[in-house]
Amino acid sequence: MDSGGGEDGKQQPHLVLAHKLFLLSQPDLDDLAKVGLRDDVLAAVKSDDMAALYESLGANGVLETDAALLSEMRGRIEEETRKFDEKIADAEENLGESEVREAHLAKSLYFIRVGEKEKALEQLKVTEGKTVAVGQKMDLVFYALQIGLFHMDFDLISKSIDKAKILFEAGGDWERKNRLKVYEGLYCMATRDFKKATSLFLDSISTFTTYELFPYDTFIFYTVLTSVVTLDRVSLKQKVVDAPEILAVIGKVPHLSEFLNALYNCQYKSFFVAFSGLTEQIKLDRYLQPHFRYFMREVRTVVYSQFLESYKSVTMEAMAVSFGVTVDFIDQELSRFIAAGKLHCKIDKVAGVLETNRPDSRNAFYQSTIKQGDFLLNRIQKLSRVIDL
């Protein structure tokens, strides 16, 4: 398992496996594709002796468990663990501190490879105790983060990110700091903090080396999706639409270029076509799938708001034609968004017209300042009474 920046551009094998396991759990995927995925999963589990995972997949009915194979795997794990313990004992007796650390690290990596989560984390902790250099300590945190991402253990990921930030206060190189941004951005995206994810992803566009997590075009896919629902038009143009790093690879992701450019250029019909093309990719992504409905809603809010921004009032028919949908569809969609407070307009059903009533931000700020001022004066009066007493 490589904590390094994935110089060879290879995705970490366990994260590839985690994605395949996620796909196997999706009802939308056809049975033929699942047959191939099952074979891949079994091959990966066998090659790394992942006994614990093999047993749990058998219990969940994902794979058929072969008791003899499971017993063989367990036997090999016991034998290997014994060998690592002998190497550690030998290093402690006859060799220096760095060799002792290397022996402990090798045992940690072995536990990671065979998928023994708790033992791996425990062994990483022991290895950390033998580690002095900040860079090496950081690498151990990256291993913990990869374990967290495999198991989607957000508590472990969050604690590891916090630990990494504390380590960086004591030093640490820029390359590792930049890598941590991508890990944190992925964590934010997976926990629906799209705003923070966008900021971290955009910061990492030109310094991306975390190929162990995903290929660069997947990274751009995530960056564009999170940017669309969090950035205003000016920032989107400046940081995403015109960004040379994004322009270089956006064409590799089906529908993504049309999705971004049609939105920015107000070509709503093309936008909806591209958007529906992207939905399958979002639905079959293990980090985005839990937020699928939320994301779909946010994107539509952005696009409807952008359209209505240009009008004081507009007919439902004109809007339906712009989006290439029926008047009934627009009526239903907007009614839901208006009721949820997502769009500032009202529907005149008789005339078939939409009237916008954009909130006046300056007025709202003035009102809130007066309200806060009143509140502060009341508090001061109460406090003065207490002091007088």
mmCIF file of C-alpha atoms in Angstrom:
data_model
loop_
_atom_site.group_PDB
_atom_site.id
_atom_site.type_symbol
_atom_site.label_atom_id
_atom_site.label_comp_id
_atom_site.label_asym_id
_atom_site.label_seq_id
_atom_site.Cartn_x
_atom_site.Cartn_y
_atom_site.Cartn_z
ATOM 1 C CA MET A 1 0.000 0.000 0.000
ATOM 2 C CA ASP A 2 1.610 3.225 -1.128
ATOM 3 C CA SER A 3 1.162 6.374 0.947
ATOM 4 C CA GLY A 4 3.444 8.186 -1.489
ATOM 5 C CA GLY A 5 2.020 10.699 -3.923
ATOM 6 C CA GLY A 6 1.275 7.971 -6.454
ATOM 7 C CA GLU A 7 4.160 8.979 -8.706
ATOM 8 C CA ASP A 8 3.315 6.127 -11.048
ATOM 9 C CA GLY A 9 -0.226 7.484 -11.273
ATOM 10 C CA LYS A 10 -1.697 4.298 -9.829
ATOM 11 C CA GLN A 11 -4.850 4.279 -7.720
ATOM 12 C CA GLN A 12 -4.483 2.509 -4.377
ATOM 13 C CA PRO A 13 -5.715 -1.099 -5.026
ATOM 14 C CA HIS A 14 -7.916 -1.213 -1.918
ATOM 15 C CA LEU A 15 -9.761 1.932 -3.028
ATOM 16 C CA VAL A 16 -10.321 0.328 -6.458
ATOM 17 C CA LEU A 17 -11.711 -2.694 -4.587
ATOM 18 C CA ALA A 18 -13.902 -0.457 -2.373
ATOM 19 C CA HIS A 19 -15.440 1.107 -5.511
ATOM 20 C CA LYS A 20 -16.197 -2.348 -6.962
ATOM 21 C CA LEU A 21 -17.820 -3.443 -3.685
ATOM 22 C CA PHE A 22 -19.920 -0.267 -3.765
ATOM 23 C CA LEU A 23 -21.040 -1.008 -7.358
ATOM 24 C CA LEU A 24 -22.037 -4.558 -6.350
ATOM 25 C CA SER A 25 -24.419 -3.072 -3.770
ATOM 26 C CA GLN A 26 -26.186 -0.893 -6.384
ATOM 27 C CA PRO A 27 -29.569 -2.225 -7.584
ATOM 28 C CA ASP A 28 -29.344 -0.104 -10.785
ATOM 29 C CA LEU A 29 -26.356 -2.056 -12.095
ATOM 30 C CA ASP A 30 -27.192 -4.916 -14.452
ATOM 31 C CA ASP A 31 -26.476 -8.535 -13.461
ATOM 32 C CA LEU A 32 -23.966 -9.116 -16.239
ATOM 33 C CA ALA A 33 -21.734 -6.285 -14.983
ATOM 34 C CA LYS A 34 -22.043 -7.695 -11.449
ATOM 35 C CA VAL A 35 -20.719 -11.098 -12.546
ATOM 36 C CA GLY A 36 -17.475 -9.477 -13.744
ATOM 37 C CA LEU A 37 -17.267 -7.348 -10.592
ATOM 38 C CA ARG A 38 -17.697 -10.408 -8.347
ATOM 39 C CA ASP A 39 -14.812 -12.140 -10.140
ATOM 40 C CA ASP A 40 -12.612 -9.039 -9.707
ATOM 41 C CA VAL A 41 -13.494 -8.755 -6.013
ATOM 42 C CA LEU A 42 -12.760 -12.433 -5.360
ATOM 43 C CA ALA A 43 -9.411 -12.179 -7.194
ATOM 44 C CA ALA A 44 -8.416 -9.100 -5.143
ATOM 45 C CA VAL A 45 -9.482 -10.700 -1.848
ATOM 46 C CA LYS A 46 -7.548 -13.887 -2.657
ATOM 47 C CA SER A 47 -4.369 -12.159 -3.814
ATOM 48 C CA ASP A 48 -4.141 -10.094 -0.600
ATOM 49 C CA ASP A 49 -5.404 -12.813 1.810
ATOM 50 C CA MET A 50 -8.216 -10.512 3.015
ATOM 51 C CA ALA A 51 -9.766 -13.140 5.281
ATOM 52 C CA ALA A 52 -11.925 -10.776 7.391
ATOM 53 C CA LEU A 53 -13.415 -9.117 4.303
ATOM 54 C CA TYR A 54 -13.937 -12.510 2.596
ATOM 55 C CA GLU A 55 -15.873 -13.754 5.625
ATOM 56 C CA SER A 56 -18.083 -10.642 5.848
ATOM 57 C CA LEU A 57 -18.812 -10.710 2.090
ATOM 58 C CA GLY A 58 -19.868 -14.343 2.476
ATOM 59 C CA ALA A 59 -22.135 -13.458 5.417
ATOM 60 C CA ASN A 60 -23.736 -10.648 3.322
ATOM 61 C CA GLY A 61 -24.291 -12.961 0.355
ATOM 62 C CA VAL A 62 -21.968 -10.992 -1.946
ATOM 63 C CA LEU A 63 -19.575 -13.937 -2.396
ATOM 64 C CA GLU A 64 -19.896 -17.653 -1.714
ATOM 65 C CA THR A 65 -17.511 -18.563 1.086
ATOM 66 C CA ASP A 66 -15.205 -21.540 0.723
ATOM 67 C CA ALA A 67 -14.318 -22.715 4.268
ATOM 68 C CA ALA A 68 -11.055 -24.348 3.133
ATOM 69 C CA LEU A 69 -9.908 -21.146 1.376
ATOM 70 C CA LEU A 70 -10.796 -19.046 4.431
ATOM 71 C CA SER A 71 -8.820 -21.390 6.675
ATOM 72 C CA GLU A 72 -5.808 -21.231 4.293
ATOM 73 C CA MET A 73 -5.913 -17.408 4.348
ATOM 74 C CA ARG A 74 -6.058 -17.340 8.156
ATOM 75 C CA GLY A 75 -3.152 -19.795 8.381
ATOM 76 C CA ARG A 76 -1.001 -17.632 6.096
ATOM 77 C CA ILE A 77 -1.853 -14.484 8.085
ATOM 78 C CA GLU A 78 -0.818 -16.182 11.374
ATOM 79 C CA GLU A 79 2.425 -17.440 9.815
ATOM 80 C CA GLU A 80 3.297 -14.010 8.342
ATOM 81 C CA THR A 81 2.447 -12.222 11.597
ATOM 82 C CA ARG A 82 4.776 -14.589 13.472
ATOM 83 C CA LYS A 83 7.585 -13.815 10.966
ATOM 84 C CA PHE A 84 7.077 -10.047 11.415
ATOM 85 C CA ASP A 85 7.218 -10.451 15.206
ATOM 86 C CA GLU A 86 10.505 -12.364 14.860
ATOM 87 C CA LYS A 87 11.954 -9.614 12.639
ATOM 88 C CA ILE A 88 10.883 -6.943 15.172
ATOM 89 C CA ALA A 89 12.448 -8.907 18.065
ATOM 90 C CA ASP A 90 15.664 -9.359 16.061
ATOM 91 C CA ALA A 91 15.806 -5.659 15.159
ATOM 92 C CA GLU A 92 15.248 -4.629 18.791
ATOM 93 C CA GLU A 93 18.054 -6.940 19.955
ATOM 94 C CA ASN A 94 20.672 -6.496 17.252
ATOM 95 C CA LEU A 95 19.942 -3.423 15.137
ATOM 96 C CA GLY A 96 19.406 0.343 15.417
ATOM 97 C CA GLU A 97 16.271 2.456 15.977
ATOM 98 C CA SER A 98 15.537 3.051 12.297
ATOM 99 C CA GLU A 99 15.570 -0.724 11.585
ATOM 100 C CA VAL A 100 13.175 -1.279 14.500
ATOM 101 C CA ARG A 101 10.851 1.360 13.025
ATOM 102 C CA GLU A 102 11.074 -0.234 9.558
ATOM 103 C CA ALA A 103 10.172 -3.659 11.009
ATOM 104 C CA HIS A 104 7.117 -2.186 12.772
ATOM 105 C CA LEU A 105 6.092 -0.300 9.629
ATOM 106 C CA ALA A 106 6.327 -3.497 7.542
ATOM 107 C CA LYS A 107 3.964 -5.213 9.989
ATOM 108 C CA SER A 108 1.530 -2.234 9.793
ATOM 109 C CA LEU A 109 1.511 -2.379 6.002
ATOM 110 C CA TYR A 110 0.914 -6.122 6.074
ATOM 111 C CA PHE A 111 -2.159 -5.677 8.306
ATOM 112 C CA ILE A 112 -3.410 -2.972 5.936
ATOM 113 C CA ARG A 113 -2.903 -5.279 2.950
ATOM 114 C CA VAL A 114 -4.881 -8.166 4.497
ATOM 115 C CA GLY A 115 -7.635 -5.753 5.569
ATOM 116 C CA GLU A 116 -7.275 -6.138 9.354
ATOM 117 C CA LYS A 117 -8.465 -2.617 10.183
ATOM 118 C CA GLU A 118 -8.123 -2.551 13.999
ATOM 119 C CA LYS A 119 -4.786 -4.378 14.040
ATOM 120 C CA ALA A 120 -3.445 -2.077 11.311
ATOM 121 C CA LEU A 121 -4.448 1.080 13.229
ATOM 122 C CA GLU A 122 -2.955 -0.308 16.444
ATOM 123 C CA GLN A 123 0.295 -1.195 14.667
ATOM 124 C CA LEU A 124 0.443 2.255 12.996
ATOM 125 C CA LYS A 125 0.203 3.767 16.483
ATOM 126 C CA VAL A 126 3.135 1.604 17.659
ATOM 127 C CA THR A 127 5.137 2.611 14.546
ATOM 128 C CA GLU A 128 4.366 6.276 15.232
ATOM 129 C CA GLY A 129 5.906 5.893 18.688
ATOM 130 C CA LYS A 130 9.144 4.801 16.996
ATOM 131 C CA THR A 131 9.055 7.667 14.434
ATOM 132 C CA VAL A 132 10.800 11.025 14.859
ATOM 133 C CA ALA A 133 10.627 12.773 11.457
ATOM 134 C CA VAL A 134 7.467 14.806 10.784
ATOM 135 C CA GLY A 135 7.347 13.659 7.146
ATOM 136 C CA GLN A 136 7.366 9.992 8.157
ATOM 137 C CA LYS A 137 4.697 10.624 10.797
ATOM 138 C CA MET A 138 2.608 12.289 8.090
ATOM 139 C CA ASP A 139 2.936 9.214 5.865
ATOM 140 C CA LEU A 140 1.487 7.116 8.697
ATOM 141 C CA VAL A 141 -1.491 9.505 8.845
ATOM 142 C CA PHE A 142 -2.023 9.054 5.079
ATOM 143 C CA TYR A 143 -2.159 5.273 5.634
ATOM 144 C CA ALA A 144 -4.816 5.806 8.339
ATOM 145 C CA LEU A 145 -6.758 8.098 5.976
ATOM 146 C CA GLN A 146 -6.734 5.431 3.258
ATOM 147 C CA ILE A 147 -8.051 2.858 5.747
ATOM 148 C CA GLY A 148 -10.770 5.366 6.709
ATOM 149 C CA LEU A 149 -11.745 5.923 3.067
ATOM 150 C CA PHE A 150 -11.885 2.184 2.354
ATOM 151 C CA HIS A 151 -14.295 1.671 5.267
ATOM 152 C CA MET A 152 -16.000 5.097 4.885
ATOM 153 C CA ASP A 153 -15.146 5.635 8.568
ATOM 154 C CA PHE A 154 -15.700 9.408 8.778
ATOM 155 C CA ASP A 155 -14.718 9.575 12.446
ATOM 156 C CA LEU A 156 -11.306 8.063 11.690
ATOM 157 C CA ILE A 157 -10.857 10.341 8.646
ATOM 158 C CA SER A 158 -11.767 13.479 10.606
ATOM 159 C CA LYS A 159 -9.423 12.615 13.506
ATOM 160 C CA SER A 160 -6.592 11.789 11.074
ATOM 161 C CA ILE A 161 -7.010 15.117 9.253
ATOM 162 C CA ASP A 162 -6.890 16.989 12.583
ATOM 163 C CA LYS A 163 -3.785 15.024 13.568
ATOM 164 C CA ALA A 164 -2.109 15.881 10.253
ATOM 165 C CA LYS A 165 -2.799 19.599 10.747
ATOM 166 C CA ILE A 166 -1.192 19.488 14.212
ATOM 167 C CA LEU A 167 1.850 17.729 12.701
ATOM 168 C CA PHE A 168 2.145 20.429 10.050
ATOM 169 C CA GLU A 169 2.381 23.088 12.736
ATOM 170 C CA ALA A 170 5.650 21.403 13.725
ATOM 171 C CA GLY A 171 6.928 21.496 10.140
ATOM 172 C CA GLY A 172 6.282 19.309 7.114
ATOM 173 C CA ASP A 173 6.835 19.828 3.407
ATOM 174 C CA TRP A 174 4.547 21.495 0.861
ATOM 175 C CA GLU A 175 4.042 18.342 -1.175
ATOM 176 C CA ARG A 176 2.432 16.526 1.767
ATOM 177 C CA LYS A 177 0.451 19.639 2.743
ATOM 178 C CA ASN A 178 -0.967 19.836 -0.782
ATOM 179 C CA ARG A 179 -1.855 16.148 -0.709
ATOM 180 C CA LEU A 180 -3.674 16.594 2.576
ATOM 181 C CA LYS A 181 -5.867 19.277 0.939
ATOM 182 C CA VAL A 182 -7.201 16.709 -1.545
ATOM 183 C CA TYR A 183 -7.875 14.182 1.228
ATOM 184 C CA GLU A 184 -9.699 16.835 3.253
ATOM 185 C CA GLY A 185 -11.594 18.042 0.171
ATOM 186 C CA LEU A 186 -12.751 14.489 -0.518
ATOM 187 C CA TYR A 187 -13.839 14.120 3.114
ATOM 188 C CA CYS A 188 -15.772 17.433 2.923
ATOM 189 C CA MET A 189 -17.470 16.379 -0.314
ATOM 190 C CA ALA A 190 -18.387 12.964 1.126
ATOM 191 C CA THR A 191 -19.917 14.678 4.191
ATOM 192 C CA ARG A 192 -21.799 17.268 2.077
ATOM 193 C CA ASP A 193 -19.665 20.305 2.888
ATOM 194 C CA PHE A 194 -19.459 21.223 -0.806
ATOM 195 C CA LYS A 195 -18.337 24.808 -0.142
ATOM 196 C CA LYS A 196 -15.194 23.808 1.726
ATOM 197 C CA ALA A 197 -14.562 20.926 -0.698
ATOM 198 C CA THR A 198 -14.633 23.390 -3.636
ATOM 199 C CA SER A 199 -12.114 25.691 -1.975
ATOM 200 C CA LEU A 200 -9.711 22.825 -1.164
ATOM 201 C CA PHE A 201 -10.052 21.245 -4.623
ATOM 202 C CA LEU A 202 -9.464 24.551 -6.432
ATOM 203 C CA ASP A 203 -6.352 25.121 -4.299
ATOM 204 C CA SER A 204 -5.006 21.731 -5.420
ATOM 205 C CA ILE A 205 -5.662 21.903 -9.168
ATOM 206 C CA SER A 206 -2.089 22.786 -10.140
ATOM 207 C CA THR A 207 -0.356 20.746 -7.404
ATOM 208 C CA PHE A 208 -2.373 17.492 -7.620
ATOM 209 C CA THR A 209 -0.291 14.343 -6.910
ATOM 210 C CA THR A 210 -2.784 12.181 -4.997
ATOM 211 C CA TYR A 211 -3.203 9.577 -7.722
ATOM 212 C CA GLU A 212 -3.586 6.936 -4.979
ATOM 213 C CA LEU A 213 -7.103 8.336 -4.349
ATOM 214 C CA PHE A 214 -8.326 8.793 -7.928
ATOM 215 C CA PRO A 215 -7.122 9.782 -11.416
ATOM 216 C CA TYR A 216 -6.801 13.488 -12.268
ATOM 217 C CA ASP A 217 -9.905 13.511 -14.515
ATOM 218 C CA THR A 218 -12.016 12.192 -11.594
ATOM 219 C CA PHE A 219 -10.562 14.995 -9.460
ATOM 220 C CA ILE A 220 -11.645 17.540 -12.103
ATOM 221 C CA PHE A 221 -15.110 15.899 -12.216
ATOM 222 C CA TYR A 222 -15.471 16.473 -8.454
ATOM 223 C CA THR A 223 -14.075 20.018 -8.682
ATOM 224 C CA VAL A 224 -16.522 21.078 -11.412
ATOM 225 C CA LEU A 225 -19.553 19.513 -9.670
ATOM 226 C CA THR A 226 -18.848 21.089 -6.278
ATOM 227 C CA SER A 227 -17.975 24.471 -7.886
ATOM 228 C CA VAL A 228 -21.243 24.681 -9.831
ATOM 229 C CA VAL A 229 -23.354 24.510 -6.662
ATOM 230 C CA THR A 230 -21.168 26.773 -4.493
ATOM 231 C CA LEU A 231 -19.523 29.512 -6.594
ATOM 232 C CA ASP A 232 -21.119 32.675 -7.957
ATOM 233 C CA ARG A 233 -20.987 33.322 -11.723
ATOM 234 C CA VAL A 234 -17.908 35.562 -11.654
ATOM 235 C CA SER A 235 -15.859 33.124 -9.540
ATOM 236 C CA LEU A 236 -17.043 30.166 -11.628
ATOM 237 C CA LYS A 237 -15.813 31.869 -14.813
ATOM 238 C CA GLN A 238 -12.499 32.887 -13.307
ATOM 239 C CA LYS A 239 -11.619 29.732 -11.338
ATOM 240 C CA VAL A 240 -13.307 26.954 -13.314
ATOM 241 C CA VAL A 241 -14.608 27.819 -16.804
ATOM 242 C CA ASP A 242 -11.327 29.523 -17.835
ATOM 243 C CA ALA A 243 -8.892 27.460 -15.724
ATOM 244 C CA PRO A 244 -6.272 25.959 -18.088
ATOM 245 C CA GLU A 245 -5.791 22.845 -15.891
ATOM 246 C CA ILE A 246 -9.530 22.110 -16.103
ATOM 247 C CA LEU A 247 -9.729 22.907 -19.821
ATOM 248 C CA ALA A 248 -6.928 20.410 -20.478
ATOM 249 C CA VAL A 249 -8.864 17.378 -19.173
ATOM 250 C CA ILE A 250 -12.560 18.302 -18.949
ATOM 251 C CA GLY A 251 -13.204 16.693 -22.342
ATOM 252 C CA LYS A 252 -12.188 13.267 -20.954
ATOM 253 C CA VAL A 253 -15.254 13.141 -18.697
ATOM 254 C CA PRO A 254 -18.423 12.546 -20.761
ATOM 255 C CA HIS A 255 -20.954 15.443 -20.624
ATOM 256 C CA LEU A 256 -18.887 17.498 -18.133
ATOM 257 C CA SER A 257 -17.725 20.225 -20.539
ATOM 258 C CA GLU A 258 -21.266 20.705 -21.932
ATOM 259 C CA PHE A 259 -22.650 20.735 -18.369
ATOM 260 C CA LEU A 260 -20.300 23.525 -17.251
ATOM 261 C CA ASN A 261 -20.275 25.646 -20.400
ATOM 262 C CA ALA A 262 -24.003 25.387 -21.130
ATOM 263 C CA LEU A 263 -24.720 26.573 -17.580
ATOM 264 C CA TYR A 264 -22.315 29.504 -17.860
ATOM 265 C CA ASN A 265 -23.497 30.456 -21.371
ATOM 266 C CA CYS A 266 -27.196 30.172 -20.387
ATOM 267 C CA GLN A 267 -27.905 27.437 -22.972
ATOM 268 C CA TYR A 268 -30.448 25.765 -20.751
ATOM 269 C CA LYS A 269 -31.687 23.127 -23.191
ATOM 270 C CA SER A 270 -28.141 21.797 -23.751
ATOM 271 C CA PHE A 271 -27.505 22.068 -20.018
ATOM 272 C CA PHE A 272 -30.424 19.763 -19.163
ATOM 273 C CA VAL A 273 -29.264 17.184 -21.731
ATOM 274 C CA ALA A 274 -25.719 17.187 -20.310
ATOM 275 C CA PHE A 275 -27.039 17.159 -16.741
ATOM 276 C CA SER A 276 -29.135 14.045 -17.340
ATOM 277 C CA GLY A 277 -26.053 12.427 -18.946
ATOM 278 C CA LEU A 278 -24.038 13.083 -15.770
ATOM 279 C CA THR A 279 -26.641 11.708 -13.339
ATOM 280 C CA GLU A 280 -25.550 8.087 -13.900
ATOM 281 C CA GLN A 281 -21.935 8.941 -13.046
ATOM 282 C CA ILE A 282 -22.993 10.765 -9.873
ATOM 283 C CA LYS A 283 -25.276 7.901 -8.844
ATOM 284 C CA LEU A 284 -22.494 5.324 -9.305
ATOM 285 C CA ASP A 285 -19.857 7.270 -7.359
ATOM 286 C CA ARG A 286 -19.360 5.981 -3.812
ATOM 287 C CA TYR A 287 -18.592 9.452 -2.393
ATOM 288 C CA LEU A 288 -21.381 11.354 -4.193
ATOM 289 C CA GLN A 289 -24.189 8.774 -4.290
ATOM 290 C CA PRO A 290 -25.463 9.443 -0.716
ATOM 291 C CA HIS A 291 -25.959 13.107 -1.708
ATOM 292 C CA PHE A 292 -27.479 12.396 -5.133
ATOM 293 C CA ARG A 293 -30.935 13.892 -4.477
ATOM 294 C CA TYR A 294 -29.527 16.872 -2.591
ATOM 295 C CA PHE A 295 -27.061 17.609 -5.392
ATOM 296 C CA MET A 296 -29.720 17.326 -8.110
ATOM 297 C CA ARG A 297 -31.857 19.812 -6.187
ATOM 298 C CA GLU A 298 -28.989 22.267 -5.650
ATOM 299 C CA VAL A 299 -27.996 22.235 -9.331
ATOM 300 C CA ARG A 300 -31.576 22.946 -10.400
ATOM 301 C CA THR A 301 -31.811 25.774 -7.859
ATOM 302 C CA VAL A 302 -28.671 27.347 -9.353
ATOM 303 C CA VAL A 303 -29.899 27.074 -12.934
ATOM 304 C CA TYR A 304 -33.473 28.299 -12.264
ATOM 305 C CA SER A 305 -32.165 31.223 -10.180
ATOM 306 C CA GLN A 306 -29.756 32.160 -12.960
ATOM 307 C CA PHE A 307 -32.545 32.124 -15.546
ATOM 308 C CA LEU A 308 -34.923 34.211 -13.400
ATOM 309 C CA GLU A 309 -32.164 36.701 -12.514
ATOM 310 C CA SER A 310 -32.567 38.306 -15.968
ATOM 311 C CA TYR A 311 -36.316 38.950 -15.655
ATOM 312 C CA LYS A 312 -38.735 41.005 -13.594
ATOM 313 C CA SER A 313 -41.446 38.759 -15.020
ATOM 314 C CA VAL A 314 -41.465 36.014 -17.650
ATOM 315 C CA THR A 315 -44.125 33.669 -19.046
ATOM 316 C CA MET A 316 -44.039 30.029 -18.011
ATOM 317 C CA GLU A 317 -44.117 29.122 -21.678
ATOM 318 C CA ALA A 318 -40.950 31.092 -22.462
ATOM 319 C CA MET A 319 -39.146 29.382 -19.594
ATOM 320 C CA ALA A 320 -40.384 25.922 -20.662
ATOM 321 C CA VAL A 321 -39.142 26.550 -24.230
ATOM 322 C CA SER A 322 -35.726 27.713 -22.933
ATOM 323 C CA PHE A 323 -35.307 24.514 -20.932
ATOM 324 C CA GLY A 324 -36.818 22.205 -23.549
ATOM 325 C CA VAL A 325 -39.505 20.892 -21.173
ATOM 326 C CA THR A 326 -43.287 21.201 -20.794
ATOM 327 C CA VAL A 327 -45.093 24.027 -19.004
ATOM 328 C CA ASP A 328 -46.519 21.500 -16.529
ATOM 329 C CA PHE A 329 -43.023 20.298 -15.638
ATOM 330 C CA ILE A 330 -41.803 23.865 -14.992
ATOM 331 C CA ASP A 331 -44.950 24.596 -12.961
ATOM 332 C CA GLN A 332 -44.397 21.558 -10.711
ATOM 333 C CA GLU A 333 -40.661 22.146 -10.369
ATOM 334 C CA LEU A 334 -40.908 25.834 -9.486
ATOM 335 C CA SER A 335 -43.810 25.306 -7.084
ATOM 336 C CA ARG A 336 -41.629 22.931 -5.063
ATOM 337 C CA PHE A 337 -38.610 25.245 -5.045
ATOM 338 C CA ILE A 338 -40.679 28.338 -4.175
ATOM 339 C CA ALA A 339 -42.413 26.494 -1.313
ATOM 340 C CA ALA A 340 -38.999 25.409 0.029
ATOM 341 C CA GLY A 341 -37.788 29.040 -0.063
ATOM 342 C CA LYS A 342 -35.133 28.223 -2.682
ATOM 343 C CA LEU A 343 -36.453 30.589 -5.367
ATOM 344 C CA HIS A 344 -37.608 34.183 -4.914
ATOM 345 C CA CYS A 345 -40.561 34.473 -7.281
ATOM 346 C CA LYS A 346 -44.294 33.844 -7.432
ATOM 347 C CA ILE A 347 -46.472 32.142 -10.024
ATOM 348 C CA ASP A 348 -49.490 33.929 -11.500
ATOM 349 C CA LYS A 349 -51.353 30.826 -12.622
ATOM 350 C CA VAL A 350 -54.132 32.720 -14.430
ATOM 351 C CA ALA A 351 -51.815 34.784 -16.606
ATOM 352 C CA GLY A 352 -49.233 31.958 -16.804
ATOM 353 C CA VAL A 353 -46.533 34.367 -15.674
ATOM 354 C CA LEU A 354 -43.647 34.164 -13.214
ATOM 355 C CA GLU A 355 -42.908 37.321 -11.223
ATOM 356 C CA THR A 356 -39.583 37.601 -9.463
ATOM 357 C CA ASN A 357 -39.298 39.245 -6.063
ATOM 358 C CA ARG A 358 -35.583 39.208 -5.399
ATOM 359 C CA PRO A 359 -34.630 39.984 -1.824
ATOM 360 C CA ASP A 360 -32.933 43.349 -1.396
ATOM 361 C CA SER A 361 -29.692 42.390 0.341
ATOM 362 C CA ARG A 362 -28.798 45.951 1.375
ATOM 363 C CA ASN A 363 -32.210 46.468 2.950
ATOM 364 C CA ALA A 364 -31.988 43.082 4.711
ATOM 365 C CA PHE A 365 -28.548 44.012 6.070
ATOM 366 C CA TYR A 366 -29.902 47.374 7.320
ATOM 367 C CA GLN A 367 -32.818 45.639 9.081
ATOM 368 C CA SER A 368 -30.565 43.041 10.711
ATOM 369 C CA THR A 369 -28.142 45.776 11.898
ATOM 370 C CA ILE A 370 -31.022 47.668 13.561
ATOM 371 C CA LYS A 371 -32.261 44.441 15.174
ATOM 372 C CA GLN A 372 -28.790 43.624 16.519
ATOM 373 C CA GLY A 373 -28.379 47.215 17.733
ATOM 374 C CA ASP A 374 -31.679 47.000 19.690
ATOM 375 C CA PHE A 375 -30.613 43.685 21.173
ATOM 376 C CA LEU A 376 -27.258 45.141 22.265
ATOM 377 C CA LEU A 377 -28.906 48.220 23.850
ATOM 378 C CA ASN A 378 -31.281 45.966 25.825
ATOM 379 C CA ARG A 379 -28.366 43.876 27.080
ATOM 380 C CA ILE A 380 -26.434 47.020 28.142
ATOM 381 C CA GLN A 381 -29.495 48.371 30.009
ATOM 382 C CA LYS A 382 -29.949 45.046 31.841
ATOM 383 C CA LEU A 383 -26.255 44.952 32.697
ATOM 384 C CA SER A 384 -26.284 48.559 34.012
ATOM 385 C CA ARG A 385 -29.219 47.672 36.316
ATOM 386 C CA VAL A 386 -27.276 44.724 37.743
ATOM 387 C CA ILE A 387 -24.168 46.925 38.281
ATOM 388 C CA ASP A 388 -26.276 49.674 39.962
ATOM 389 C CA LEU A 389 -27.618 47.111 42.437
#
